[in-house]
XYZ file of C-alpha atoms in Angstrom:
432
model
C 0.000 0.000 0.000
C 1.009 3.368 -1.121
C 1.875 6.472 1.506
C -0.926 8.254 -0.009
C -3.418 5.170 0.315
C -1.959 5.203 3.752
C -3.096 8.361 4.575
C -6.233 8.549 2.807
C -7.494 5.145 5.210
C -6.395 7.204 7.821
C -8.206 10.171 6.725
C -11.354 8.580 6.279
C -10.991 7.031 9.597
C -10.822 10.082 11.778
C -13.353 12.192 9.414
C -16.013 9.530 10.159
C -14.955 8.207 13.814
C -11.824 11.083 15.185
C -10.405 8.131 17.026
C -7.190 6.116 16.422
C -7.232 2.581 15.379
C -6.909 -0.242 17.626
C -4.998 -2.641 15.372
C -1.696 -3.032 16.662
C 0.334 -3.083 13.239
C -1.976 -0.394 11.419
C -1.802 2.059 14.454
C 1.977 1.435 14.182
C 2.701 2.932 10.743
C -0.321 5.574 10.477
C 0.038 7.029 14.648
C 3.164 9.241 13.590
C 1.040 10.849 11.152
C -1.195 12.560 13.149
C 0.684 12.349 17.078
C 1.864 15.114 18.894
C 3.342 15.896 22.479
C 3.275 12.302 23.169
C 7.212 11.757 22.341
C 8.375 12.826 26.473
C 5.931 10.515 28.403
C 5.999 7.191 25.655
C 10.259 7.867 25.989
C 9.949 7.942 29.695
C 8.003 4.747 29.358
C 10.367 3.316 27.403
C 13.604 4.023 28.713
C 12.340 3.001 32.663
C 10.202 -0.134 31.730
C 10.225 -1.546 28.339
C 14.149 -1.088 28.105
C 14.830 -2.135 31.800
C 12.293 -3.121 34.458
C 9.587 -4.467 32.327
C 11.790 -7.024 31.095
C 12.443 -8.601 34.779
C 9.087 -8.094 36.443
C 6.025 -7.064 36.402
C 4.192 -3.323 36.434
C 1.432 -1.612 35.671
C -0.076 1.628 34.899
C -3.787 2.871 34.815
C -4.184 5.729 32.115
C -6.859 8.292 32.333
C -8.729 10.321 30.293
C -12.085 11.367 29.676
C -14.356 10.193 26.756
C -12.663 11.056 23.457
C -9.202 12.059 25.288
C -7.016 9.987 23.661
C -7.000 6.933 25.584
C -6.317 3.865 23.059
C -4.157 6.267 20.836
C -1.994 6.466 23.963
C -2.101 2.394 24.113
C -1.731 2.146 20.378
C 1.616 4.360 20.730
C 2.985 2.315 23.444
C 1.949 -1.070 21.908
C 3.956 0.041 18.748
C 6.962 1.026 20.151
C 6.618 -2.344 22.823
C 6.893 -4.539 19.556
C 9.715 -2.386 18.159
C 11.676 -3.134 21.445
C 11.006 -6.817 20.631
C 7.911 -7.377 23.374
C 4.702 -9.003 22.342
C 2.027 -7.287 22.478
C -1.825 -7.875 23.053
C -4.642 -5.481 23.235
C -7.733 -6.257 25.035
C -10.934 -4.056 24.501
C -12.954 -4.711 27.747
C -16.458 -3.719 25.802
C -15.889 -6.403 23.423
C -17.439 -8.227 26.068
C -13.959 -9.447 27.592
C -14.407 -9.620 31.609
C -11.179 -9.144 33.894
C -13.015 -10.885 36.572
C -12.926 -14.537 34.580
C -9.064 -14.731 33.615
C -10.417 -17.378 31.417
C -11.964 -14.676 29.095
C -8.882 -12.348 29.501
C -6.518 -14.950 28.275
C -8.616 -15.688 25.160
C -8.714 -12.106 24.024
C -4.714 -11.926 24.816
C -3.954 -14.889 22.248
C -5.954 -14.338 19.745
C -4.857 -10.323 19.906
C -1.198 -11.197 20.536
C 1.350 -9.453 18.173
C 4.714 -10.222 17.434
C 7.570 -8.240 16.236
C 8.431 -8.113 12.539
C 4.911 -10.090 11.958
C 1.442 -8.249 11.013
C -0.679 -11.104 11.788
C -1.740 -12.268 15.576
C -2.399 -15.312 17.380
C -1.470 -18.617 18.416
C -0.892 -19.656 15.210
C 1.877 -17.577 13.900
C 3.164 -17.585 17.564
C 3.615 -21.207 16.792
C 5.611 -19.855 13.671
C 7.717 -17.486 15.068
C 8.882 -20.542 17.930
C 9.633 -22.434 14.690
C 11.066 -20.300 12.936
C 13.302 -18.982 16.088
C 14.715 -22.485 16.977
C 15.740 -23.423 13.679
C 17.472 -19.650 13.001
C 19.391 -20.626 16.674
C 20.161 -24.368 15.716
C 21.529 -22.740 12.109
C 23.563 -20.226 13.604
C 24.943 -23.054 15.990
C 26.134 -25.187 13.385
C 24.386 -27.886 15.469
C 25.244 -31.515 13.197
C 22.053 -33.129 13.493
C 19.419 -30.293 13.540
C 16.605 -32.717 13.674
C 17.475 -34.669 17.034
C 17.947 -30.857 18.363
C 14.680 -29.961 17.673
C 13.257 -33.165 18.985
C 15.627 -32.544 22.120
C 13.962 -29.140 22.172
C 10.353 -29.995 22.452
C 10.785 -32.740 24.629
C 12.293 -30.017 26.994
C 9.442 -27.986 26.114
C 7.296 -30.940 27.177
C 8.721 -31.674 30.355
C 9.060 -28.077 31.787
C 7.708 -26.949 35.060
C 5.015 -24.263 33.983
C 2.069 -22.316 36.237
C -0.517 -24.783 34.040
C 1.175 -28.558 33.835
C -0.271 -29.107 30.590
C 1.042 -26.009 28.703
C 4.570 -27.283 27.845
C 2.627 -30.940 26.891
C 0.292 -29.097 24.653
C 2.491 -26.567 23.293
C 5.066 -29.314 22.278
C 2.743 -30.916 20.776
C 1.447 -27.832 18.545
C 4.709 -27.437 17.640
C 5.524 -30.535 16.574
C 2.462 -30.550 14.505
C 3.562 -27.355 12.716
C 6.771 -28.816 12.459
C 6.052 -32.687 11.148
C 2.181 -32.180 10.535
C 2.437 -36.197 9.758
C 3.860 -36.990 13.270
C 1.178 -35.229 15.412
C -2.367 -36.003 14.344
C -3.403 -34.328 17.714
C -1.285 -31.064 16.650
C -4.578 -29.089 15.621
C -6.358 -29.963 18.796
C -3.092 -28.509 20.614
C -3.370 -25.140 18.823
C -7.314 -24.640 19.495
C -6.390 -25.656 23.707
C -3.928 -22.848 22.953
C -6.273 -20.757 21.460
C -9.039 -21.407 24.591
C -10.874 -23.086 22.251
C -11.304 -25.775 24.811
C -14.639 -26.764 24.397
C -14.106 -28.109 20.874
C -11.526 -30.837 21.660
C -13.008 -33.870 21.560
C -12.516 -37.229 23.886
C -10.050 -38.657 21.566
C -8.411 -35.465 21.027
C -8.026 -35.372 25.393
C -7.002 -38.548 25.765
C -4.128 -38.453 23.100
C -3.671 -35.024 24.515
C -3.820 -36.100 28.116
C -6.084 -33.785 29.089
C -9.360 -33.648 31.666
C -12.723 -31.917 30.558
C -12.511 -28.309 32.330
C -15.734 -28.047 34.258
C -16.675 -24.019 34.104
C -16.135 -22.916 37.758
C -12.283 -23.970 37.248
C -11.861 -22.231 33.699
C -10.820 -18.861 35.098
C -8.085 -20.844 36.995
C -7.107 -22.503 33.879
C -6.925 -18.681 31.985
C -4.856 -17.412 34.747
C -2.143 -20.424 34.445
C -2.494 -20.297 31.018
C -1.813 -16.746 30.693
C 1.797 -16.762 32.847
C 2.698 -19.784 31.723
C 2.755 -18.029 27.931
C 4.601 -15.158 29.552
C 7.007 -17.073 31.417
C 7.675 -19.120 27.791
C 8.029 -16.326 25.782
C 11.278 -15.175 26.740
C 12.397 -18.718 25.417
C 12.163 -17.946 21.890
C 14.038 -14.585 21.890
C 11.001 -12.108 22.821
C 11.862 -9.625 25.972
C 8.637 -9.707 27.521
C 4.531 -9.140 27.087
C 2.906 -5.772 27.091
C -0.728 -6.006 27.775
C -2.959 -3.048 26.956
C -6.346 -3.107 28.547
C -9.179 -0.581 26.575
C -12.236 1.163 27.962
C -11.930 -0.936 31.429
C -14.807 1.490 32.271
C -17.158 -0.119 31.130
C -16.713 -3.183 33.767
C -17.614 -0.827 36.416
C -21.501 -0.512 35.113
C -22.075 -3.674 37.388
C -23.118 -3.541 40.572
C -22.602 -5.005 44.137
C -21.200 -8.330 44.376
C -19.994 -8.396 40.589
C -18.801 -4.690 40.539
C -16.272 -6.372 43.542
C -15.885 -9.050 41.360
C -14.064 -6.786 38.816
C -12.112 -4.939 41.406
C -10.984 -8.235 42.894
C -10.056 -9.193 39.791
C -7.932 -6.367 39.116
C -6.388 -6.501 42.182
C -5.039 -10.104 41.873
C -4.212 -9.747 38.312
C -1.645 -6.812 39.478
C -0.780 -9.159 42.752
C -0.309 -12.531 40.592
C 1.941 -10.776 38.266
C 4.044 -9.606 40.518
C 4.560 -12.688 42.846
C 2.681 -15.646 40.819
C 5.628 -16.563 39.104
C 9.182 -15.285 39.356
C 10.276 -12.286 37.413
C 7.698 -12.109 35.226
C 8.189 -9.624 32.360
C 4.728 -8.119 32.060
C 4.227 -4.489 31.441
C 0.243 -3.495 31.489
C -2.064 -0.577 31.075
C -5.508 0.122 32.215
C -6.943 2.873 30.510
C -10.518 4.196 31.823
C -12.059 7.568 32.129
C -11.658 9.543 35.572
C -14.783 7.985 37.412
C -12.695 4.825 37.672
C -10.991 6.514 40.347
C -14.064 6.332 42.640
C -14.907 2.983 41.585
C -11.465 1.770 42.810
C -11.819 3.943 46.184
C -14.598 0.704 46.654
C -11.686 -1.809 47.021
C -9.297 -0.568 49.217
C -6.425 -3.167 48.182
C -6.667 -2.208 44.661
C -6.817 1.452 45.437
C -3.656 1.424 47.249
C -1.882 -0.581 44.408
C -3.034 2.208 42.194
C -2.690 5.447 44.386
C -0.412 7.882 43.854
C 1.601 8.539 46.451
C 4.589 11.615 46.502
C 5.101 13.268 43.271
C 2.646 12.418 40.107
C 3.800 11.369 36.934
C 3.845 14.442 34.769
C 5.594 16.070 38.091
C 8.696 13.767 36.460
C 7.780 10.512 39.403
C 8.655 7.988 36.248
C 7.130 5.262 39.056
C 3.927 7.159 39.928
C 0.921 4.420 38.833
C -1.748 6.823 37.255
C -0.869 8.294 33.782
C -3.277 11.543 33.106
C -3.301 12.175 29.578
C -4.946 15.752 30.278
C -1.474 16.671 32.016
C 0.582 15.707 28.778
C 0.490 19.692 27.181
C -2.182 22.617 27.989
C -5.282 21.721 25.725
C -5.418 24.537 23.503
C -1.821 24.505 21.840
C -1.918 20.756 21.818
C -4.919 21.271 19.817
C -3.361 23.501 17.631
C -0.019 21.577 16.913
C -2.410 18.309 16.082
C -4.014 20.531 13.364
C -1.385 21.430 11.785
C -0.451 17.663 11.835
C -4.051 17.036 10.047
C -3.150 20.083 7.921
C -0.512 17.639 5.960
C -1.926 14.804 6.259
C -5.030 16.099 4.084
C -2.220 17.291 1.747
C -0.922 13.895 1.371
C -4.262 11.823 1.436
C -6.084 14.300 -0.711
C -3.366 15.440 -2.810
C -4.115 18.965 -2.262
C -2.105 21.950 -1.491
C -4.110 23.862 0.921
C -3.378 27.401 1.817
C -1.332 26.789 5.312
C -1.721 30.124 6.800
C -5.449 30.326 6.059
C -5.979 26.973 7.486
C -3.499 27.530 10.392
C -5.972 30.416 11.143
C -9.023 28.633 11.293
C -7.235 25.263 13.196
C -6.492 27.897 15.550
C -9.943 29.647 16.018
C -11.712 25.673 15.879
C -8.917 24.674 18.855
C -10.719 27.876 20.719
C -13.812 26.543 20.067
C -12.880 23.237 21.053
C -11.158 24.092 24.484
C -13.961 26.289 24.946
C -16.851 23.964 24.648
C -18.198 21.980 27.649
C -19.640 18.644 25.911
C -19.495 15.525 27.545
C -16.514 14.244 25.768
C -12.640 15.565 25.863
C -12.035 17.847 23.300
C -9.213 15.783 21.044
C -11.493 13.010 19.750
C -14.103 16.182 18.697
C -11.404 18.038 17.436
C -10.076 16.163 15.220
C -13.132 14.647 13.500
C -13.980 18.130 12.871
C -11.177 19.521 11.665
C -11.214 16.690 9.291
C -14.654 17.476 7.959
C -13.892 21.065 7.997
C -10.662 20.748 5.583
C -12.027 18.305 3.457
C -15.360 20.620 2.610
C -13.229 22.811 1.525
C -11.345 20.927 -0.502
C -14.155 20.607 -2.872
C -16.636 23.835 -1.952
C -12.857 25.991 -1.922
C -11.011 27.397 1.067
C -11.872 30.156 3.153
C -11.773 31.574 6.366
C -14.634 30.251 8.975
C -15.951 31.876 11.639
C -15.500 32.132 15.548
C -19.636 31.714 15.326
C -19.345 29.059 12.412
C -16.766 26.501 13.792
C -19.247 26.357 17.082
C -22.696 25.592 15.164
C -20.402 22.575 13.645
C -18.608 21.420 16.461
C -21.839 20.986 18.302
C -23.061 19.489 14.979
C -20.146 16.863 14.708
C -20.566 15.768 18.511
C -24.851 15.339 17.752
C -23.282 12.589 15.332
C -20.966 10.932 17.219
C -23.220 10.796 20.429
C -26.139 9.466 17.426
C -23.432 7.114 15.617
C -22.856 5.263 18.988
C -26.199 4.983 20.260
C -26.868 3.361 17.095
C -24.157 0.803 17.470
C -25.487 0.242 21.482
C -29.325 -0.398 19.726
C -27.854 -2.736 17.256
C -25.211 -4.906 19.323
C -25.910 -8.075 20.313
């Protein structure tokens, strides 16, 4: 694909939704186009965790925003550069219907999501490939004489290894033996979908040459949690630093209530507590991103609350260990607004092919970032912002450039917001 067919998805995509992508690889090459003031806090990240602590234990940040402030562009941008400092990297929308009080559910979103350096397509499948693919570059670059019994010797260490789930380094030998000889390991395929979670599929044959047990419900969140470190804990075998897990729109959990509302908490809390002690040294680096109400929710669950609180100097105060991460602190909203437009500004010119007059349109990406930083809606201004300074540019690509209005840019700000808040309640009415 093309630069300019590059941009012009990209385009599109904000014009109609003014939110990044959530696809790990995509986000990676189009986020530069259209990122500003991030650079200081996603190099902070970087240098303290995924180039150092990340890759010997385990830590976690929760990012906040409100609605529309940038929330999973912020994940997108660390996932990306995660996978360019050789971490694999998962993200997990939680109002996809994924629930971080059954680790069973969590685990199945972070396979099937799971990206790879160097490789645009996720899952257990071409994690399988990558193993593969690792072992033989390593037994190659050995000189090893009889590559074949070494990558027999290999699995059967696989096999054999102490993991939090005993039947991970079974079934993953297995897969990978299947991948490897497909001939040798008829029960290969039923390997990859128990990787996968798929566990409901495998039939009694396919158990007992697997040597598994049926997994009655109430223990499958025990199963996702094992299954889930023990991947971690293996993934530093084949030449991968560590896992960076990005959790989206957590929020959303907290609409239950009572005893499942603590559920969620709970959950939270011994996904942080596990990750840290459950097994040794475990290079996990994860994100929660929610609006600012999660902060009360948490205040319900004191254990979690302290593992998230703040305590001394904040994170944008230069406290590279503070927990929170707000987004609103990154720049002052109104020339962060401003520099983003101009960002828009070229990437119109390259999507649309269109020279625009920059210091007309600087004007009026000034006098809409007004408007924006102005406006009390119930949504952050960024997301708004940009979606409408899409529109706006793109009219007048076709109806010809002029300056707009102080008066103007407000009657269609307000109108671009009535479409988002319309567009979603749409999608609410029509999901399943």
């Amino acid at each position: 694909m093309s630069n300019q067919q590059i941009a012009m998805d990209l385009w599109a995509k904000l014009g109609s939704e003014g939110k990044a992508p959530n696809e790990l690889n995509y986000a990676a090459k189009v986020l530069p186009l259209y990122s500003v003031a991030l650079e200081p806090w996603l190099t902070r990240l970087q240098t303290t965790y995924l180039q150092n602590l990340a890759q010997r234990g385990a830590h976690f940040k929760l990012v906040i925003a409100p609605y529309g402030g940038g929330k999973t562009h912020f994940l997108m941008a660390v996932g990306a550069l995660a996978l360019s400092e050789g971490f694999a990297t998962s993200y997990i929308g939680c109002s996809a219907g994924v629930n971080l009080a059954n680790s069973f559910d969590v685990y199945k979103a972070f396979i099937k999501n799971l990206h790879l350096p160097g490789n645009n397509i996720p899952g257990a499948l071409a994690l399988l490939r990558h193993c593969l693919s690792y072992k033989q570059d390593q037994i190659q670059a050995l000189q090893v004489p009889d590559p074949e019994a070494a990558f027999d010797l290999w699995l059967q260490e696989i096999a054999q290894e102490e993991y939090p789930e005993p039947a991970f380094g079974r079934v993953l030998a297995a897969a990978l033996r299947h991948q490897w000889q497909p001939d040798y390991a008829p029960a290969g395929d039923a390997a990859l979908r128990w990787l996968r979670g798929e566990i409901d599929t495998l039939t009694r044959g396919e158990r007992e040459a697997l040597r598994l047990a049926r997994v009655p419900q109430r223990a499958q969140s025990e199963l996702g949690k094992n299954l889930l470190f023990s991947l971690i804990t293996f993934l530093k075998e084949v030449g991968l630093k560590g896992v960076v897990v990005l959790f989206d729109e957590v929020e959303t959990l907290f609409n239950a209530r009572g005893q499942a509302l603590q559920r969620v908490l709970a959950a939270m809390r011994v996904l942080l507590d596990q990750a840290s002690g459950y097994i040794e040294n475990a290079p996990l680096f994860g994100l929660f991103a929610a609006v600012p109400d999660v902060v009360e929710h948490l205040a319900r669950y004191p254990a979690l609350a302290q593992r998230l609180a703040v305590l001394g100097a904040a994170f944008e105060e230069g406290n590279d260990f503070a927990p929170q991460l707000h987004l609103e602190k990154i720049e002052a909203p109104l020339p962060l607004l401003t520099e983003l437009g101009k960002k828009l500004l070229a990437l119109g010119e390259e999507a649309r092919s269109h020279q625009f007059n920059t210091a007309l349109q600087e004007q009026n990406i000034r006098n809409l970032a007004k408007v924006a930083t102005d406006s009390s809606l119930e949504i952050d201004a960024r997301r708004l912002f940009i979606k409408s300074c899409v529109n706006l540019l793109d009219i007048q690509i076709h109806q010809g450039e002029r300056a707009l209005s102080l008066e103007e840019l407000r009657d269609r700000y307000r109108g671009y917001w009535d479409e988002l808040k319309r567009r979603e309640q749409e999608q609410e009415e029509f999901e399943p």
